[in-house]
Tab-separated table of C-alpha atoms in Angstrom:
chain	number	residue	atom	x	y	z
A	1169	MET	CA	-46.326	104.767	162.568
A	1170	ASP	CA	-43.868	104.815	160.204
A	1171	PRO	CA	-40.382	104.214	161.718
A	1172	CYS	CA	-37.392	106.010	162.948
A	1173	PRO	CA	-34.185	105.967	159.696
A	1174	PHE	CA	-31.203	104.703	160.945
A	1175	VAL	CA	-28.368	103.861	158.323
A	1176	ARG	CA	-25.005	100.952	159.569
A	1177	VAL	CA	-22.042	101.962	158.052
A	1178	LEU	CA	-19.957	98.587	158.135
A	1179	VAL	CA	-16.031	98.248	157.625
A	1180	GLY	CA	-14.480	94.721	156.666
A	1181	ASN	CA	-12.486	92.942	154.887
A	1182	LEU	CA	-9.548	93.852	156.529
A	1183	ALA	CA	-6.166	92.572	155.105
A	1184	LEU	CA	-2.637	94.154	154.977
A	1185	ARG	CA	0.743	93.358	152.835
A	1186	ILE	CA	4.126	94.753	153.349
A	1187	PRO	CA	6.051	94.498	149.846
A	1188	PHE	CA	9.332	94.899	152.703
A	1189	ALA	CA	10.046	93.494	156.008
A	1190	ALA	CA	8.985	96.032	158.399
A	1191	PRO	CA	10.043	95.264	162.080
A	1192	PRO	CA	7.174	94.616	164.249
A	1193	ALA	CA	6.627	97.140	167.481
A	1194	GLY	CA	9.192	96.025	170.078
A	1195	GLY	CA	11.942	94.244	167.681
A	1196	GLY	CA	11.943	90.632	166.928
A	1197	VAL	CA	12.237	89.156	163.176
A	1198	HIS	CA	9.683	90.116	160.630
A	1199	ASN	CA	7.463	87.044	159.588
A	1200	SER	CA	3.736	87.112	158.179
A	1201	SER	CA	2.362	86.055	161.454
A	1202	PHE	CA	3.464	88.926	162.988
A	1203	PRO	CA	0.018	90.926	165.127
A	1204	CYS	CA	-1.402	94.093	163.633
A	1205	PHE	CA	-4.633	95.977	164.477
A	1206	ALA	CA	-6.435	98.767	163.665
A	1207	LYS	CA	-8.599	101.902	164.867
A	1208	ILE	CA	-11.443	102.204	163.277
A	1209	ARG	CA	-13.521	105.734	163.891
A	1210	LEU	CA	-16.800	107.493	162.340
A	1211	ASP	CA	-16.549	110.988	163.145
A	1212	LYS	CA	-16.615	111.415	166.809
A	1213	SER	CA	-18.076	107.990	167.206
A	1214	PRO	CA	-15.841	105.990	170.133
A	1215	HIS	CA	-13.129	104.026	167.883
A	1216	GLN	CA	-13.481	100.085	167.479
A	1217	ASN	CA	-10.155	97.655	167.122
A	1218	ALA	CA	-9.815	94.767	164.783
A	1219	ALA	CA	-7.263	92.603	164.015
A	1220	VAL	CA	-5.621	92.579	160.608
A	1221	PRO	CA	-4.774	89.937	158.974
A	1222	LEU	CA	-1.531	90.027	157.034
A	1223	VAL	CA	-0.761	88.801	153.559
A	1224	THR	CA	2.368	87.429	152.521
A	1225	PRO	CA	5.039	88.790	149.925
A	1226	GLU	CA	4.151	85.750	147.426
A	1227	ASP	CA	0.648	86.525	147.904
A	1228	LEU	CA	0.660	90.374	146.572
A	1229	SER	CA	-1.805	89.419	143.223
A	1230	ALA	CA	-4.080	87.254	145.698
A	1231	ALA	CA	-7.762	87.883	145.660
A	1232	ALA	CA	-9.792	90.279	148.140
A	1233	PRO	CA	-9.827	88.432	151.406
A	1234	SER	CA	-12.819	86.179	152.948
A	1235	PRO	CA	-15.565	88.139	153.937
A	1236	SER	CA	-15.462	89.312	157.812
A	1237	LEU	CA	-16.932	92.271	159.534
A	1238	SER	CA	-14.811	94.606	161.442
A	1239	ALA	CA	-16.264	97.141	162.889
A	1240	ARG	CA	-20.192	98.970	162.592
A	1241	PHE	CA	-21.355	102.106	163.256
A	1242	ASN	CA	-25.062	102.629	163.746
A	1243	LEU	CA	-26.440	106.424	162.790
A	1244	SER	CA	-29.796	107.634	164.433
A	1245	GLN	CA	-31.712	110.278	163.363
A	1246	VAL	CA	-29.869	113.027	165.082
A	1247	ASP	CA	-26.724	111.448	163.579
A	1248	LEU	CA	-28.050	111.950	160.170
A	1249	ASP	CA	-29.643	115.354	160.961
A	1250	ARG	CA	-26.220	116.664	162.308
A	1251	ILE	CA	-24.279	114.814	158.905
A	1252	SER	CA	-26.718	116.141	156.579
A	1253	GLY	CA	-25.840	119.474	157.724
A	1254	LYS	CA	-29.397	120.800	159.019
A	1255	SER	CA	-27.579	122.291	162.151
A	1256	SER	CA	-24.118	123.271	160.215
A	1257	VAL	CA	-23.473	126.557	158.401
A	1258	PHE	CA	-20.934	124.197	156.189
A	1259	ALA	CA	-23.225	123.610	153.234
A	1260	ALA	CA	-20.519	121.850	151.627
A	1261	ALA	CA	-19.598	118.971	153.771
A	1262	ARG	CA	-23.784	118.076	153.914
A	1263	GLY	CA	-24.165	114.724	154.363
A	1264	ARG	CA	-20.621	113.443	154.297
A	1265	ALA	CA	-18.966	111.810	156.895
A	1266	ARG	CA	-15.115	110.988	157.304
A	1267	LEU	CA	-14.085	107.636	158.263
A	1268	LYS	CA	-10.960	106.941	159.532
A	1269	VAL	CA	-8.327	103.775	159.856
A	1270	ALA	CA	-5.375	103.439	161.108
A	1271	VAL	CA	-3.353	100.374	161.107
A	1272	TYR	CA	-0.813	99.548	163.876
A	1273	THR	CA	1.822	96.520	164.446
A	1274	GLY	CA	2.129	94.574	167.685
A	1275	ARG	CA	-0.779	93.634	169.914
A	1276	GLN	CA	-4.226	95.315	171.170
A	1277	GLY	CA	-4.183	96.755	174.547
A	1278	ALA	CA	-2.594	99.156	176.647
A	1279	THR	CA	0.426	98.744	178.841
A	1280	CYS	CA	0.727	100.792	182.568
A	1281	GLY	CA	-1.407	103.256	180.350
A	1282	VAL	CA	-0.185	103.634	176.995
A	1283	THR	CA	-1.803	102.158	174.109
A	1284	SER	CA	0.732	99.501	173.094
A	1285	GLY	CA	1.641	99.152	168.887
A	1286	ARG	CA	3.897	100.952	166.384
A	1287	LEU	CA	1.412	103.193	164.062
A	1288	LEU	CA	1.905	101.401	160.900
A	1289	GLY	CA	-0.022	103.707	158.430
A	1290	GLU	CA	-3.581	105.343	158.353
A	1291	ILE	CA	-6.373	106.270	155.930
A	1292	THR	CA	-9.084	108.649	155.796
A	1293	VAL	CA	-12.507	107.789	153.734
A	1294	THR	CA	-15.162	110.501	153.014
A	1295	LEU	CA	-18.671	108.794	153.164
A	1296	ASP	CA	-21.195	111.029	151.242
A	1297	LEU	CA	-24.737	109.625	153.049
A	1298	LYS	CA	-26.807	111.753	150.841
A	1299	GLY	CA	-27.850	108.854	148.635
A	1300	VAL	CA	-28.324	106.745	151.171
A	1301	ILE	CA	-30.343	108.954	153.582
A	1302	ALA	CA	-32.479	110.637	150.913
A	1303	GLU	CA	-35.714	111.740	151.960
A	1304	GLY	CA	-39.365	109.873	151.598
A	1305	GLY	CA	-37.826	106.628	152.453
A	1306	GLY	CA	-35.544	106.185	149.570
A	1307	GLY	CA	-32.178	105.107	150.497
A	1308	ARG	CA	-29.977	103.002	148.833
A	1309	ALA	CA	-27.059	100.451	150.038
A	1310	VAL	CA	-23.634	102.455	148.496
A	1311	VAL	CA	-20.152	100.575	148.356
A	1312	PHE	CA	-17.543	103.799	148.991
A	1313	HIS	CA	-14.632	102.043	148.802
A	1314	SER	CA	-13.865	97.727	148.253
A	1315	GLY	CA	-10.438	96.702	147.584
A	1316	TRP	CA	-6.501	98.145	147.948
A	1317	VAL	CA	-5.498	101.072	149.113
A	1318	GLU	CA	-1.750	102.410	150.326
A	1319	LEU	CA	-1.642	103.472	153.634
A	1320	GLY	CA	0.237	106.658	154.331
A	1321	ALA	CA	2.100	107.247	157.462
A	1322	LYS	CA	1.084	110.125	159.476
A	1323	LYS	CA	4.604	111.366	159.777
A	1324	LYS	CA	7.105	110.305	156.782
A	1325	LYS	CA	10.181	111.292	157.217
A	1326	LYS	CA	10.814	109.729	153.205
A	1327	VAL	CA	8.422	109.070	150.683
A	1328	SER	CA	8.510	105.250	150.696
A	1329	SER	CA	7.724	103.810	146.907
A	1330	SER	CA	6.567	100.515	148.717
A	1331	LEU	CA	4.296	101.845	151.034
A	1332	PRO	CA	1.880	98.978	152.877
A	1333	GLN	CA	-1.214	98.436	151.441
A	1334	LEU	CA	-4.844	97.293	152.919
A	1335	TYR	CA	-8.049	95.781	152.027
A	1336	LEU	CA	-11.020	97.254	153.219
A	1337	THR	CA	-14.695	97.393	152.304
A	1338	VAL	CA	-16.310	100.190	153.391
A	1339	ARG	CA	-20.404	100.149	152.889
A	1340	ALA	CA	-23.295	102.351	154.312
A	1341	GLU	CA	-26.670	101.125	154.051
A	1342	PRO	CA	-30.031	102.755	155.365
A	1343	ASP	CA	-32.035	100.052	158.165
A	1344	PRO	CA	-35.023	101.748	159.541
A	1345	ARG	CA	-36.021	100.731	163.030
A	1346	PHE	CA	-39.362	100.599	165.117
A	1347	VAL	CA	-38.177	102.453	168.210
A	1348	PHE	CA	-40.338	101.593	171.497
A	1349	GLU	CA	-40.060	103.708	175.030
A	1350	PHE	CA	-41.469	102.103	178.151
A	1351	ASP	CA	-42.951	105.125	180.087
A	1352	GLY	CA	-41.499	103.330	183.621
A	1353	GLU	CA	-39.740	100.904	184.755
A	1354	PRO	CA	-41.174	96.812	183.884
A	1355	GLU	CA	-41.597	95.864	187.396
A	1356	CYS	CA	-44.141	99.240	187.573
A	1357	SER	CA	-46.485	98.146	184.504
A	1358	PRO	CA	-45.836	100.815	182.288
A	1359	GLN	CA	-47.274	102.031	178.942
A	1360	VAL	CA	-44.798	101.881	175.876
A	1361	PHE	CA	-45.064	104.200	173.534
A	1362	GLN	CA	-43.763	103.927	169.893
A	1363	VAL	CA	-41.410	106.765	168.902
A	1364	GLN	CA	-40.467	108.909	165.969
A	1365	GLY	CA	-39.121	112.230	166.141
A	1366	GLN	CA	-41.090	114.318	168.489
A	1367	MET	CA	-44.088	111.900	168.554
A	1368	ARG	CA	-45.141	109.229	170.842
A	1369	GLN	CA	-48.001	107.000	170.076
A	1370	PRO	CA	-49.039	104.611	172.702
A	1371	VAL	CA	-48.864	100.272	171.595
A	1372	PHE	CA	-48.920	98.558	174.416
A	1373	THR	CA	-49.175	98.100	178.202
A	1374	CYS	CA	-47.210	95.577	180.392
A	1375	LYS	CA	-48.654	94.423	183.772
A	1376	PHE	CA	-45.921	92.738	186.194
A	1377	CYS	CA	-46.883	89.715	188.273
A	1378	CYS	CA	-44.553	88.251	191.263
A	1379	ARG	CA	-46.227	85.419	191.674
A	1380	SER	CA	-46.161	84.155	195.393
A	1381	ALA	CA	-44.899	80.257	196.193
A	1382	GLY	CA	-48.715	78.679	196.565
A	1383	ASP	CA	-49.398	80.291	192.800
A	1384	ARG	CA	-46.877	79.056	190.154
A	1385	ASN	CA	-49.284	79.026	187.541
A	1386	LEU	CA	-49.663	82.295	185.036
A	1387	SER	CA	-52.625	84.341	185.157
A	1388	LEU	CA	-54.314	83.712	181.480
A	1389	SER	CA	-57.810	84.144	181.692
A	1390	SER	CA	-57.714	86.432	179.169
A	1391	MET	CA	-56.683	84.101	176.588
A	1392	HIS	CA	-58.928	81.360	175.435
A	1393	HIS	CA	-55.926	77.966	175.589
A	1394	GLU	CA	-56.066	73.962	176.214
A	1395	PRO	CA	-55.953	73.329	180.012
A	1396	GLY	CA	-52.149	72.707	181.135
A	1397	SER	CA	-51.119	73.513	177.917
A	1398	SER	CA	-49.141	76.494	179.227
A	1399	ARG	CA	-48.402	74.833	182.460
A	1400	ASN	CA	-46.752	72.228	180.680
A	1401	TRP	CA	-45.105	74.663	178.261
A	1402	LEU	CA	-43.180	76.032	181.065
A	1403	SER	CA	-42.305	73.020	183.176
A	1404	SER	CA	-40.439	71.392	180.474
A	1405	PHE	CA	-38.451	74.903	179.532
A	1406	GLY	CA	-37.754	75.523	183.182
A	1407	SER	CA	-37.267	73.811	186.436
A	1408	GLU	CA	-39.890	72.125	188.625
A	1409	ARG	CA	-37.642	71.837	191.792
A	1410	GLU	CA	-38.877	73.646	195.000
A	1411	ARG	CA	-35.210	75.216	196.339
A	1412	THR	CA	-35.123	76.772	199.508
A	1413	GLY	CA	-32.455	79.541	200.524
A	1414	LYS	CA	-31.702	82.525	198.636
A	1415	GLU	CA	-33.389	82.612	195.480
A	1416	ARG	CA	-35.932	84.849	193.015
A	1417	LYS	CA	-38.617	83.563	191.114
A	1418	GLY	CA	-41.697	83.602	189.602
A	1419	TRP	CA	-41.609	86.938	188.042
A	1420	SER	CA	-43.802	87.858	184.874
A	1421	VAL	CA	-44.490	90.363	182.576
A	1422	THR	CA	-47.442	90.226	179.884
A	1423	VAL	CA	-47.721	92.704	177.446
A	1424	HIS	CA	-51.226	93.767	175.953
A	1425	ASP	CA	-52.524	95.766	172.888
A	1426	LEU	CA	-54.536	98.531	173.431
A	1427	SER	CA	-57.640	96.441	173.325
A	1428	GLY	CA	-56.143	94.529	176.380
A	1429	SER	CA	-55.348	91.125	174.211
A	1430	PRO	CA	-52.430	89.831	175.414
A	1431	VAL	CA	-50.255	90.057	172.608
A	1432	ALA	CA	-46.719	88.502	174.318
A	1433	LEU	CA	-45.304	87.166	177.729
A	1434	ALA	CA	-42.273	87.028	179.692
A	1435	SER	CA	-41.966	84.228	182.534
A	1436	MET	CA	-39.417	83.292	184.846
A	1437	VAL	CA	-39.110	79.591	184.222
A	1438	THR	CA	-35.852	79.233	186.204
A	1439	PRO	CA	-34.969	80.868	189.602
A	1440	PHE	CA	-32.429	83.007	190.064
A	1441	VAL	CA	-30.447	80.758	193.176
A	1442	ALA	CA	-27.416	81.979	195.006
A	1443	SER	CA	-24.426	79.429	194.057
A	1444	THR	CA	-23.391	77.111	197.424
A	1445	GLY	CA	-21.407	79.549	199.210
A	1446	THR	CA	-21.999	82.316	197.113
A	1447	ASP	CA	-23.913	85.528	197.457
A	1448	ARG	CA	-24.850	85.527	193.643
A	1449	VAL	CA	-26.254	83.543	189.988
A	1450	SER	CA	-22.942	81.830	188.294
A	1451	ARG	CA	-22.818	80.795	184.934
A	1452	SER	CA	-23.108	77.771	185.275
A	1453	ASN	CA	-26.324	77.748	187.254
A	1454	PRO	CA	-28.057	80.568	185.352
A	1455	GLY	CA	-31.562	81.761	186.166
A	1456	ALA	CA	-33.949	81.857	182.739
A	1457	TRP	CA	-37.253	83.160	181.258
A	1458	LEU	CA	-39.169	81.954	178.559
A	1459	VAL	CA	-40.558	84.621	175.949
A	1460	LEU	CA	-44.010	83.372	174.279
A	1461	ARG	CA	-46.615	84.112	172.042
A	1462	PRO	CA	-50.062	83.627	171.449
A	1463	GLY	CA	-50.924	81.046	168.872
A	1464	ASP	CA	-53.532	78.676	168.107
A	1465	GLY	CA	-55.530	79.251	171.212
A	1466	THR	CA	-52.652	78.735	173.486
A	1467	TRP	CA	-49.160	80.167	174.388
A	1468	LYS	CA	-45.892	78.918	171.962
A	1469	PRO	CA	-42.500	79.703	173.382
A	1470	TRP	CA	-40.600	82.308	171.032
A	1471	GLY	CA	-36.623	82.530	173.111
A	1472	ARG	CA	-34.995	82.032	176.082
A	1473	LEU	CA	-33.366	83.924	177.701
A	1474	GLU	CA	-30.823	83.124	180.481
A	1475	ALA	CA	-28.935	85.376	182.798
A	1476	TRP	CA	-26.176	85.002	185.771
A	1477	ARG	CA	-23.469	87.272	187.059
A	1478	GLU	CA	-19.596	87.420	186.707
A	1479	ARG	CA	-16.972	87.134	189.197
A	1480	ASP	CA	-16.809	91.012	188.186
A	1481	GLY	CA	-19.674	91.623	189.057
A	1482	GLY	CA	-20.956	92.281	185.283
A	1483	LEU	CA	-24.581	91.090	183.681
A	1484	GLY	CA	-24.069	87.872	181.679
A	1485	TYR	CA	-26.791	86.693	179.290
A	1486	ARG	CA	-27.591	84.324	176.180
A	1487	PHE	CA	-30.655	84.536	174.374
A	1488	GLU	CA	-31.918	81.324	172.054
A	1489	LEU	CA	-34.619	81.495	169.671
A	1490	LEU	CA	-36.876	78.241	169.798
A	1491	ALA	CA	-38.037	76.851	166.810
A	1492	ASP	CA	-41.106	74.677	167.582
A	1493	ALA	CA	-42.709	72.291	169.879
A	1494	ALA	CA	-40.423	69.440	169.443
A	1495	MET	CA	-37.109	71.361	170.155
A	1496	GLY	CA	-35.734	72.121	173.978
A	1497	ALA	CA	-32.481	73.926	172.525
A	1498	GLY	CA	-33.068	76.886	170.381
A	1499	ILE	CA	-30.425	79.231	168.068
A	1500	ASN	CA	-27.815	81.364	170.186
A	1501	LEU	CA	-28.262	85.177	169.025
A	1502	ALA	CA	-26.775	86.711	171.568
A	1503	GLU	CA	-24.841	86.341	174.218
A	1504	SER	CA	-22.445	88.771	176.042
A	1505	THR	CA	-21.943	90.898	179.178
A	1506	LEU	CA	-22.626	94.308	180.255
A	1507	SER	CA	-22.095	96.037	183.191
A	1508	SER	CA	-24.269	96.099	186.241
A	1509	ALA	CA	-23.379	99.361	187.918
A	1510	LYS	CA	-23.552	101.295	184.642
A	1511	GLY	CA	-25.854	99.722	182.293
A	1512	GLY	CA	-25.511	99.305	178.952
A	1513	THR	CA	-27.112	97.987	175.616
A	1514	PHE	CA	-28.451	94.275	175.117
A	1515	THR	CA	-27.895	93.721	171.486
A	1516	ILE	CA	-29.286	91.173	168.680
A	1517	ASP	CA	-26.835	91.428	166.294
A	1518	LEU	CA	-25.947	89.453	163.116
A	1519	THR	CA	-24.558	91.435	160.476
A	1520	GLY	CA	-21.065	89.909	160.929
A	1521	ALA	CA	-22.473	86.406	159.361
A	1522	ALA	CA	-22.016	85.047	156.810
A	1523	GLY	CA	-24.535	85.903	154.036
A	1524	SER	CA	-24.788	89.323	155.076
A	1525	PRO	CA	-24.418	92.485	152.868
A	1526	LEU	CA	-20.764	93.149	154.085
A	1527	SER	CA	-20.451	89.418	153.223
A	1528	ARG	CA	-22.492	89.772	149.715
A	1529	SER	CA	-20.625	92.642	148.157
A	1530	LEU	CA	-17.067	90.553	147.495
A	1531	SER	CA	-18.899	86.861	147.626
A	1532	ARG	CA	-21.950	85.211	145.359
A	1533	SER	CA	-22.900	82.549	148.586
A	1534	THR	CA	-25.604	83.594	150.407
A	1535	SER	CA	-26.084	81.401	153.787
A	1536	PRO	CA	-28.417	82.803	156.258
A	1537	GLY	CA	-27.138	85.989	158.317
A	1538	CYS	CA	-27.426	84.177	161.502
A	1539	SER	CA	-26.607	80.186	160.521
A	1540	PRO	CA	-24.656	78.222	163.104
A	1541	ARG	CA	-21.716	79.744	163.319
A	1542	GLY	CA	-22.059	81.918	160.388
A	1543	SER	CA	-21.687	78.463	158.238
A	1544	GLY	CA	-21.852	78.975	154.278
A	1545	ASP	CA	-23.009	75.689	154.415
A	1546	PHE	CA	-27.000	76.294	155.338
A	1547	GLY	CA	-29.223	77.860	152.372
A	1548	TYR	CA	-32.291	80.008	153.124
A	1549	SER	CA	-34.807	77.486	152.821
A	1550	LEU	CA	-32.604	74.795	154.416
A	1551	TRP	CA	-32.756	76.893	158.475
A	1552	PRO	CA	-35.578	77.723	159.892
A	1553	PHE	CA	-34.340	81.138	160.789
A	1554	SER	CA	-33.395	82.626	158.021
A	1555	SER	CA	-35.344	85.378	158.420
A	1556	TYR	CA	-33.369	86.842	160.653
A	1557	ARG	CA	-29.966	88.716	159.373
A	1558	GLY	CA	-28.107	91.492	160.442
A	1559	PHE	CA	-29.341	94.103	162.780
A	1560	VAL	CA	-32.582	92.435	164.864
A	1561	MET	CA	-32.919	94.769	168.353
A	1562	SER	CA	-31.344	96.578	170.680
A	1563	SER	CA	-32.115	97.364	174.120
A	1564	THR	CA	-31.246	100.214	176.846
A	1565	VAL	CA	-30.963	98.585	180.354
A	1566	ALA	CA	-29.755	100.561	183.754
A	1567	GLY	CA	-27.726	99.330	185.874
A	1568	GLU	CA	-28.635	98.431	189.368
A	1569	GLY	CA	-29.971	100.797	191.580
A	1570	ARG	CA	-30.588	103.459	188.666
A	1571	SER	CA	-34.150	104.392	187.541
A	1572	GLY	CA	-34.270	102.882	183.861
A	1573	ARG	CA	-37.313	103.331	181.322
A	1574	PRO	CA	-36.092	100.941	178.633
A	1575	THR	CA	-35.660	102.146	174.997
A	1576	VAL	CA	-35.847	99.235	172.248
A	1577	GLU	CA	-35.395	99.334	168.572
A	1578	VAL	CA	-36.173	96.829	166.101
A	1579	GLY	CA	-34.887	96.396	162.587
A	1580	VAL	CA	-38.297	96.820	160.438
A	1581	GLN	CA	-37.551	93.648	158.722
A	1582	HIS	CA	-38.299	91.931	161.528
A	1583	VAL	CA	-41.619	93.062	162.552
A	1584	GLY	CA	-44.616	92.174	160.174
A	1585	CYS	CA	-47.377	92.155	163.117
A	1586	SER	CA	-47.934	93.900	166.421
A	1587	GLU	CA	-46.846	90.385	167.649
A	1588	ASP	CA	-43.504	90.762	166.155
A	1589	ALA	CA	-42.768	93.818	168.015
A	1590	ALA	CA	-44.488	92.731	171.598
A	1591	ALA	CA	-42.139	90.048	171.219
A	1592	PHE	CA	-39.035	91.971	171.391
A	1593	VAL	CA	-40.717	94.035	173.817
A	1594	ALA	CA	-41.202	91.646	175.809
A	1595	LEU	CA	-37.857	90.383	176.025
A	1596	ALA	CA	-36.441	93.798	176.525
A	1597	ALA	CA	-38.485	93.893	179.866
A	1598	ALA	CA	-37.344	90.627	181.015
A	1599	VAL	CA	-33.485	91.525	180.217
A	1600	ASP	CA	-34.068	94.453	182.258
A	1601	LEU	CA	-35.580	92.556	184.867
A	1602	SER	CA	-32.319	89.785	185.440
A	1603	VAL	CA	-30.292	93.175	186.370
A	1604	ASP	CA	-32.154	92.761	189.990
A	1605	ALA	CA	-32.849	89.115	189.522
A	1606	CYS	CA	-29.006	88.533	189.529
A	1607	ARG	CA	-28.217	91.203	192.463
A	1608	LEU	CA	-26.189	89.712	195.053
A	1609	PHE	CA	-28.284	88.207	197.996
A	1610	SER	CA	-27.321	90.594	200.529
A	1611	HIS	CA	-28.725	93.746	198.409
A	1612	LYS	CA	-33.047	94.249	199.009
A	1613	LEU	CA	-34.960	94.314	196.113
A	1614	ARG	CA	-37.627	97.335	195.768
A	1615	LYS	CA	-41.168	95.983	197.335
A	1616	GLU	CA	-42.493	95.473	193.322
A	1617	LEU	CA	-40.304	92.772	193.010
A	1618	ILE	CA	-41.268	90.721	196.287
A	1619	ALA	CA	-44.028	88.337	196.047
A	1620	PRO	CA	-47.451	89.439	198.452
A	1621	ASP	CA	-46.875	87.210	201.115
A	1622	SER	CA	-43.151	87.836	201.444
A	1623	LEU	CA	-44.190	91.320	202.687
A	1624	ARG	CA	-46.249	90.300	205.398
């Protein structure tokens, strides 16, 4: 089945130059370091905030600023249908979206419910996406704007000949993705469907297992492997300590293809344990999952997911990509938090790193999109994960006590075989299960998440 069409709109390289001494919000003396920020919005999507560096009057003739990403917008098939005018009578506006950038002086945030900052000016860029969303997959990347533009104040008492100027780059590019949907919660061993429009096709099945204390070995009878090799992998990345008290352990999800062969595995290798004197899994002592792929007759580690519960109740997570058997530590690809109560979206998106499409539009230097700390000193041939660039994957996550069926999106450039897709599906299952693993220990889990010997 073909991937689903998506379009990404990237906004970045922001810089502001003011030929005159405009006072910052709240008064004070103007200088080149007073804070400015922008609110960026595409059509009716939620606005995104970004800091805007200020260029001094002495640098008015400066070239383009250093490449940086300020906002990104993902347009799904539903969004593209709306923009293309399939449900609109306004044919003249088909395929066009409006990007609005409003620049403020002052600091980001709100005081007593009122947004801080004083409006300095705003601009609107019209994006004709017809070329980006061309039929038959023939879309292409389009740079709609890259350069300086005068900021027109929303309300002006008189026309000024020295308006502030904003530098920005606006780029849209096709970003096709494979979309997968779980047919139930991961702990219920659901089927996984690939989705395209109204079509749904089964591609994987998941088998959830909650091992008891007396059964610490993985059930790998369906895959031929060297004796003890998988156990060695799990012990090298996890914890061998037998802990007492409040803990959750022994969970795993095996992803099988339609022939019944295992193609990916997510296993809890470090128990989720309540910190001393608390009822929660802390950041200082997180639980961990290992995501493995089959290779050479055994399981090989692909990624490591750590999760914990923040003090405010949110779910914190960190995902590392593992290189090979000799590496105990990996490259950090994602680290963030999401709401444990409402859920959210787990995302691996490396667009903002050096070498991203936005950066390359202004710079000839091409470093890996996910190189450590975005360094431009790493060439493609020198870094083992150079294939991971741009949007990698996302997965919806249900909140505590909510019935959720994860939807997984994977960038088409990151899927070369079924095992590639299965690894991301296993990771999505581990993220979803981490919400339950990080629940307060005063709350009971559903029976599917409890080892059989604990129910007796």
